[in-house]
Coordinates of C-alpha atoms and ligand atoms in Angstrom, one line a residue:
M1 CA 75.1 -22.9 -131.7
I2 CA 73.1 -21.5 -134.7
D3 CA 75.2 -19.7 -137.2
P4 CA 74.4 -16.0 -136.8
A5 CA 75.3 -15.3 -140.4
S6 CA 72.5 -17.5 -141.5
R7 CA 69.8 -15.3 -139.9
P8 CA 68.3 -12.6 -142.2
G9 CA 66.7 -9.7 -140.4
T10 CA 67.0 -8.6 -136.8
P11 CA 64.6 -10.3 -134.2
A12 CA 62.5 -7.3 -134.2
Q13 CA 62.0 -7.2 -137.9
V14 CA 61.2 -10.9 -138.0
Q15 CA 58.7 -10.6 -135.1
L16 CA 56.5 -7.8 -136.5
G17 CA 54.3 -7.9 -139.5
D18 CA 54.1 -4.9 -142.0
D19 CA 51.3 -3.5 -139.9
G20 CA 53.5 -3.6 -136.8
R21 CA 51.4 -6.3 -135.1
L22 CA 53.0 -9.4 -133.5
R23 CA 53.5 -12.5 -135.8
H24 CA 56.3 -14.3 -133.8
F25 CA 57.5 -13.8 -130.2
I26 CA 61.2 -14.3 -130.0
D27 CA 62.9 -11.6 -127.9
I28 CA 62.0 -8.5 -126.1
E29 CA 64.7 -6.5 -127.9
G30 CA 63.4 -4.0 -130.4
L31 CA 59.8 -4.4 -129.4
P32 CA 58.0 -1.0 -128.7
K33 CA 56.5 -0.1 -125.3
A34 CA 53.1 0.0 -126.9
L35 CA 53.3 -3.7 -128.1
L36 CA 54.5 -4.8 -124.6
T37 CA 51.7 -2.8 -123.0
E38 CA 49.1 -4.6 -125.3
I39 CA 50.4 -8.0 -124.3
L40 CA 50.0 -7.0 -120.6
D41 CA 46.5 -5.5 -121.1
T42 CA 45.5 -8.6 -123.2
A43 CA 46.8 -10.9 -120.5
D44 CA 45.0 -8.9 -117.7
S45 CA 41.8 -9.5 -119.7
F46 CA 42.6 -13.3 -119.9
R47 CA 43.0 -13.4 -116.1
G48 CA 39.1 -13.4 -115.8
V49 CA 38.9 -16.6 -118.0
Q50 CA 41.0 -18.4 -115.4
E51 CA 38.7 -17.5 -112.6
A52 CA 35.6 -18.5 -114.6
Q53 CA 33.8 -21.8 -114.1
V54 CA 34.5 -22.8 -117.7
K55 CA 38.0 -21.8 -118.4
K56 CA 37.9 -21.5 -122.1
V57 CA 37.5 -19.0 -124.9
P58 CA 37.0 -19.8 -128.5
L59 CA 39.7 -17.5 -130.0
L60 CA 42.0 -20.3 -131.3
R61 CA 39.3 -22.9 -132.2
G62 CA 40.4 -24.9 -135.2
K63 CA 44.1 -23.9 -134.7
T64 CA 46.9 -26.3 -133.7
V65 CA 49.8 -25.3 -131.3
A66 CA 52.8 -27.7 -131.1
N67 CA 54.9 -27.6 -128.1
L68 CA 58.5 -28.4 -128.9
F69 CA 60.7 -28.6 -125.7
F70 CA 64.3 -29.7 -126.5
E71 CA 65.2 -28.8 -123.0
N72 CA 63.6 -29.6 -119.6
S73 CA 60.7 -27.5 -118.4
T74 CA 58.0 -27.7 -115.8
R75 CA 56.2 -24.2 -115.6
T76 CA 56.7 -23.0 -119.2
R77 CA 55.6 -26.2 -120.8
A78 CA 52.7 -26.8 -118.6
T79 CA 51.5 -23.1 -118.8
F80 CA 51.8 -23.0 -122.6
E81 CA 49.8 -26.2 -122.9
L82 CA 47.0 -24.8 -120.5
A83 CA 47.1 -21.5 -122.3
A84 CA 46.5 -23.0 -125.8
K85 CA 43.8 -25.3 -124.3
R86 CA 42.1 -22.3 -122.7
L87 CA 42.0 -20.6 -126.1
S88 CA 40.4 -23.7 -127.5
A89 CA 43.3 -24.8 -129.7
D90 CA 44.3 -28.4 -130.5
V91 CA 47.7 -29.0 -128.7
L92 CA 50.5 -31.3 -129.8
N93 CA 53.2 -32.0 -127.1
L94 CA 56.1 -33.6 -129.0
D95 CA 58.1 -35.8 -126.6
I96 CA 61.6 -34.9 -128.0
K97 CA 63.3 -37.8 -126.0
T98 CA 61.1 -40.4 -127.8
S99 CA 60.9 -38.5 -131.1
S100 CA 62.9 -39.2 -134.3
T101 CA 65.2 -36.4 -133.2
A102 CA 66.8 -39.4 -131.1
K103 CA 67.4 -41.2 -134.5
G104 CA 69.3 -38.1 -136.0
E105 CA 66.6 -36.1 -137.5
T106 CA 67.5 -32.4 -137.7
L107 CA 65.5 -29.6 -136.1
L108 CA 64.5 -28.2 -139.6
D109 CA 63.3 -31.7 -140.7
T110 CA 61.4 -32.1 -137.6
L111 CA 59.7 -28.6 -138.0
Q112 CA 58.9 -29.2 -141.6
N113 CA 57.1 -32.4 -140.9
L114 CA 55.0 -30.6 -138.2
E115 CA 54.4 -27.8 -140.6
A116 CA 53.0 -30.4 -143.1
M117 CA 50.6 -31.3 -140.3
Q118 CA 49.2 -27.8 -140.6
A119 CA 50.5 -26.6 -137.1
D120 CA 49.7 -22.9 -136.7
A121 CA 52.3 -22.2 -133.8
F122 CA 55.5 -23.7 -132.6
V123 CA 56.4 -23.1 -129.0
V124 CA 60.1 -23.8 -129.0
R125 CA 62.6 -24.2 -126.1
H126 CA 66.1 -25.1 -127.1
S127 CA 69.6 -25.1 -125.6
D128 CA 71.0 -23.1 -128.5
S129 CA 70.9 -19.2 -128.3
G130 CA 69.3 -18.0 -131.5
A131 CA 67.2 -21.3 -132.2
A132 CA 63.8 -19.6 -132.2
H133 CA 65.0 -16.7 -134.5
F134 CA 66.6 -19.2 -136.8
I135 CA 63.3 -21.2 -137.1
A136 CA 61.2 -18.0 -137.6
S137 CA 63.5 -16.6 -140.3
Q138 CA 64.3 -19.9 -142.2
V139 CA 61.8 -22.5 -141.7
T140 CA 58.4 -21.2 -142.3
P141 CA 56.5 -18.1 -143.4
R142 CA 53.2 -19.0 -141.9
V143 CA 53.7 -20.5 -138.5
A144 CA 53.9 -18.4 -135.5
I145 CA 57.2 -19.1 -133.5
I146 CA 57.1 -18.5 -129.8
N147 CA 60.4 -18.6 -128.0
A148 CA 60.1 -20.6 -124.7
G149 CA 63.6 -20.0 -123.8
D150 CA 66.8 -20.3 -126.2
G151 CA 70.2 -20.9 -124.4
R152 CA 71.4 -17.9 -122.6
H153 CA 69.7 -15.5 -125.0
A154 CA 66.0 -14.8 -124.2
H155 CA 62.9 -16.0 -122.4
P156 CA 60.4 -13.3 -123.5
T157 CA 57.2 -14.9 -122.0
Q158 CA 58.9 -15.3 -118.7
A159 CA 59.9 -11.6 -118.7
M160 CA 56.3 -10.6 -119.6
L161 CA 54.6 -12.7 -116.9
D162 CA 57.1 -11.2 -114.6
M163 CA 56.0 -7.6 -115.8
L164 CA 52.4 -8.5 -115.5
T165 CA 53.0 -9.7 -111.8
I166 CA 55.0 -6.4 -111.0
R167 CA 52.3 -4.3 -112.7
R168 CA 49.5 -6.0 -110.7
H169 CA 51.3 -5.7 -107.4
K170 CA 53.1 -2.4 -107.8
G171 CA 51.5 -0.4 -110.5
D172 CA 53.5 2.3 -112.4
F173 CA 56.9 1.1 -113.5
S174 CA 58.3 4.6 -113.5
K175 CA 58.4 4.7 -109.8
L176 CA 60.1 1.3 -109.3
R177 CA 63.6 0.1 -108.4
V178 CA 64.0 -3.5 -109.4
A179 CA 67.0 -5.7 -108.2
I180 CA 67.8 -9.0 -110.0
V181 CA 70.1 -11.0 -107.9
G182 CA 72.1 -14.1 -108.8
D183 CA 73.5 -15.8 -111.8
I184 CA 73.1 -13.1 -114.3
L185 CA 75.8 -14.5 -116.7
H186 CA 73.9 -17.6 -117.7
S187 CA 70.4 -16.1 -117.4
R188 CA 68.1 -15.6 -120.5
V189 CA 65.5 -14.6 -118.0
A190 CA 67.6 -11.7 -116.7
R191 CA 68.4 -10.3 -120.1
S192 CA 64.7 -10.4 -121.1
Q193 CA 63.6 -8.9 -117.8
I194 CA 66.2 -6.0 -118.1
L195 CA 65.0 -5.3 -121.7
A196 CA 61.3 -5.4 -120.7
L197 CA 61.9 -3.2 -117.6
N198 CA 63.7 -0.6 -119.5
T199 CA 61.1 -0.6 -122.5
L200 CA 58.3 -0.1 -119.9
G201 CA 60.2 2.8 -118.2
A202 CA 61.4 1.4 -114.8
A203 CA 63.0 4.0 -112.7
E204 CA 66.0 1.8 -112.0
V205 CA 67.1 -1.6 -112.9
R206 CA 69.9 -3.3 -110.9
V207 CA 71.8 -6.5 -111.3
V208 CA 73.5 -8.0 -108.1
A209 CA 76.0 -10.8 -108.4
P210 CA 79.8 -11.7 -107.9
R211 CA 81.9 -10.5 -110.7
T212 CA 82.3 -14.0 -112.0
L213 CA 78.4 -14.3 -112.6
L214 CA 78.1 -11.0 -114.5
P215 CA 78.3 -10.8 -118.3
V216 CA 80.9 -8.4 -119.8
D217 CA 79.3 -5.0 -120.7
V218 CA 76.1 -5.9 -118.8
E219 CA 75.5 -2.1 -118.2
A220 CA 74.9 -1.7 -121.9
L221 CA 71.6 -3.6 -121.5
G222 CA 70.4 -0.7 -119.2
C223 CA 71.1 -1.5 -115.7
R224 CA 73.3 -0.7 -112.6
V225 CA 75.7 -3.2 -111.4
F226 CA 76.3 -4.1 -107.8
T227 CA 78.6 -6.8 -106.2
R228 CA 77.5 -6.2 -102.7
L229 CA 73.9 -7.4 -101.8
S230 CA 73.4 -4.8 -99.1
E231 CA 73.9 -2.0 -101.8
G232 CA 72.0 -3.7 -104.5
L233 CA 68.9 -4.4 -102.4
A234 CA 68.9 -0.9 -100.7
G235 CA 65.5 0.5 -101.1
A236 CA 64.5 -1.9 -103.8
D237 CA 60.7 -2.1 -104.5
V238 CA 61.0 -5.6 -106.3
V239 CA 63.6 -8.2 -105.7
I240 CA 64.0 -11.0 -108.3
A241 CA 66.1 -14.0 -107.1
L242 CA 67.7 -16.2 -109.9
R243 CA 69.1 -19.7 -109.4
L244 CA 72.7 -20.8 -110.2
Q245 CA 72.4 -22.3 -113.8
K246 CA 74.9 -25.1 -113.3
E247 CA 73.9 -26.9 -116.5
R248 CA 75.4 -23.7 -118.4
M249 CA 78.4 -23.3 -116.3
D250 CA 81.6 -24.4 -118.0
G251 CA 83.9 -24.4 -114.9
A252 CA 84.0 -23.4 -111.2
L253 CA 82.7 -19.8 -111.1
L254 CA 82.0 -19.9 -107.3
P255 CA 84.0 -21.2 -104.3
S256 CA 80.9 -23.2 -103.2
E257 CA 77.0 -22.9 -103.0
S258 CA 77.2 -22.3 -99.3
E259 CA 79.6 -19.3 -100.0
F260 CA 77.2 -17.9 -102.6
Y261 CA 74.2 -18.2 -100.1
R262 CA 76.2 -16.5 -97.4
H263 CA 77.0 -13.5 -99.6
Y264 CA 74.0 -13.4 -102.1
G265 CA 71.2 -15.5 -100.6
L266 CA 67.9 -13.9 -100.3
T267 CA 67.1 -14.5 -96.6
R268 CA 64.8 -12.8 -94.0
D269 CA 67.8 -10.8 -92.9
S270 CA 69.1 -9.7 -96.3
L271 CA 65.5 -8.8 -97.4
A272 CA 65.5 -6.2 -94.7
W273 CA 67.8 -4.1 -96.8
A274 CA 65.0 -3.8 -99.5
H275 CA 61.9 -1.4 -99.2
P276 CA 59.7 -2.6 -96.4
E277 CA 56.9 -3.4 -98.9
A278 CA 59.1 -5.0 -101.5
I279 CA 57.8 -8.1 -103.3
V280 CA 59.9 -11.1 -103.9
M281 CA 60.0 -13.0 -107.2
H282 CA 61.7 -16.0 -108.8
P283 CA 61.2 -17.5 -112.1
G284 CA 61.7 -21.0 -110.8
P285 CA 62.9 -23.6 -110.4
I286 CA 63.8 -22.7 -106.9
N287 CA 66.9 -24.1 -105.1
R288 CA 65.9 -23.5 -101.5
G289 CA 69.0 -22.7 -99.3
V290 CA 71.1 -21.8 -102.4
E291 CA 69.7 -18.5 -103.6
I292 CA 66.6 -18.1 -101.5
E293 CA 65.6 -19.1 -97.9
S294 CA 62.5 -21.2 -97.6
A295 CA 60.9 -18.6 -95.2
V296 CA 61.3 -16.0 -98.0
A297 CA 60.2 -18.1 -100.8
D298 CA 57.0 -19.1 -98.9
G299 CA 56.7 -15.8 -96.9
P300 CA 54.1 -13.1 -97.1
R301 CA 56.1 -10.9 -99.6
S302 CA 56.6 -13.8 -102.0
V303 CA 54.6 -13.6 -105.3
I304 CA 56.3 -16.6 -106.8
L305 CA 53.1 -18.6 -107.5
D306 CA 51.3 -15.5 -108.8
Q307 CA 54.0 -15.5 -111.5
V308 CA 53.0 -19.0 -112.4
T309 CA 49.3 -18.1 -112.6
N310 CA 50.1 -15.1 -114.6
G311 CA 52.2 -17.2 -116.9
I312 CA 49.0 -18.7 -118.4
A313 CA 47.4 -15.3 -119.1
V314 CA 50.6 -13.9 -120.7
R315 CA 50.9 -17.1 -122.9
M316 CA 47.3 -16.8 -123.8
A317 CA 47.8 -13.2 -124.9
V318 CA 51.0 -13.9 -126.8
L319 CA 49.6 -17.0 -128.7
S320 CA 46.4 -15.3 -129.6
M321 CA 48.1 -12.1 -130.8
A322 CA 50.8 -14.1 -132.8
V323 CA 48.4 -16.5 -134.4
S324 CA 46.0 -13.8 -135.4
G325 CA 48.8 -11.8 -136.9
Q326 CA 49.9 -14.8 -139.0
T327 CA 46.3 -15.4 -140.1
R328 CA 45.8 -11.6 -141.0
E329 CA 49.0 -11.8 -143.1
R330 CA 48.0 -15.0 -144.8
E331 CA 44.7 -13.5 -145.8
Q332 CA 46.4 -10.3 -146.9
R333 CA 48.7 -12.4 -149.1
R334 CA 45.8 -14.4 -150.5
Q335 CA 43.9 -11.2 -151.4
E336 CA 47.0 -9.7 -153.1
S337 CA 47.5 -12.9 -155.2
Q338 CA 43.9 -12.5 -156.4
V339 CA 44.4 -8.9 -157.7
Ligands
CP1 N1 60.9 -20.3 -115.4 C1 61.0 -21.4 -116.2 O1 61.3 -21.3 -117.4 O2 60.7 -22.6 -115.6 P1 60.7 -24.0 -116.4 O3 62.0 -24.3 -116.8 O4 60.2 -25.0 -115.4 O5 59.9 -24.0 -117.6

């Protein structure tokens, strides 16, 4: 765990430049609605690039994006790589398992070496909560840090691709009841989603889980808590299923997976409690028959693969905004030093 005392500035302060524009993207907490809306609008404009014959724009030509995944990933890593390439950036994928981290090199030393190679953005996934904030506040003043998931803390680009998916399917957030079902306790995705939904003005955010999988004081994030699936799903417009994150569980928090599925599984039967036009989402990876039935995951109300497609557009938006924010700040500092 990163020592919180070593972090100057809140994530919101670190993320925004003096002009209020994005320079790092670490956490949804503290970011204003206007900025989240700008990310969604920019991402929407990039959806067209994905459908074009030549899926490239020159916005980050000459820039270098380094993907540093200290934890496993399929969707986030692949879509960040595609996003950077579609913005015409050079992309460096550091294979942590075969890098000098395996010989004992510290995170900071690894990053300083990459900085010396003139990288413009680091996309970081790490098992320690606070890793991305620590890097942004301690390591470098000129590289954009994008959090690709840190411990149980935050997964802000996942939350934003989920918001884009919800907005494209359902429109106005102020009319929506959103139910997040599953392992809330260990989920960085749930925390970021709750913050984003509240900032964007969702009518109601619910979390649905057994008591053992709910964080203490989760209501303080801005959500209603339900321990019965029938009540949590009642009339919901958007249903988000989360997997059991066994890699972060310290002990037995559930009698068994089959027991969890019986009480909290998203099945054709349980989905009947939600609004008849409810959409079904899941950040992935999916565990079929544990938190979701295959017929629901692959069914007509599932937008799970749309989420993946929207991930490229959102990551293009965040990379382009943060790297141009850094470039603007560098130019401002250069001009000030000449006065
Ligand atoms: N949703 C998500 O973060 O998936 P990956 O772990 O595959 O990146």
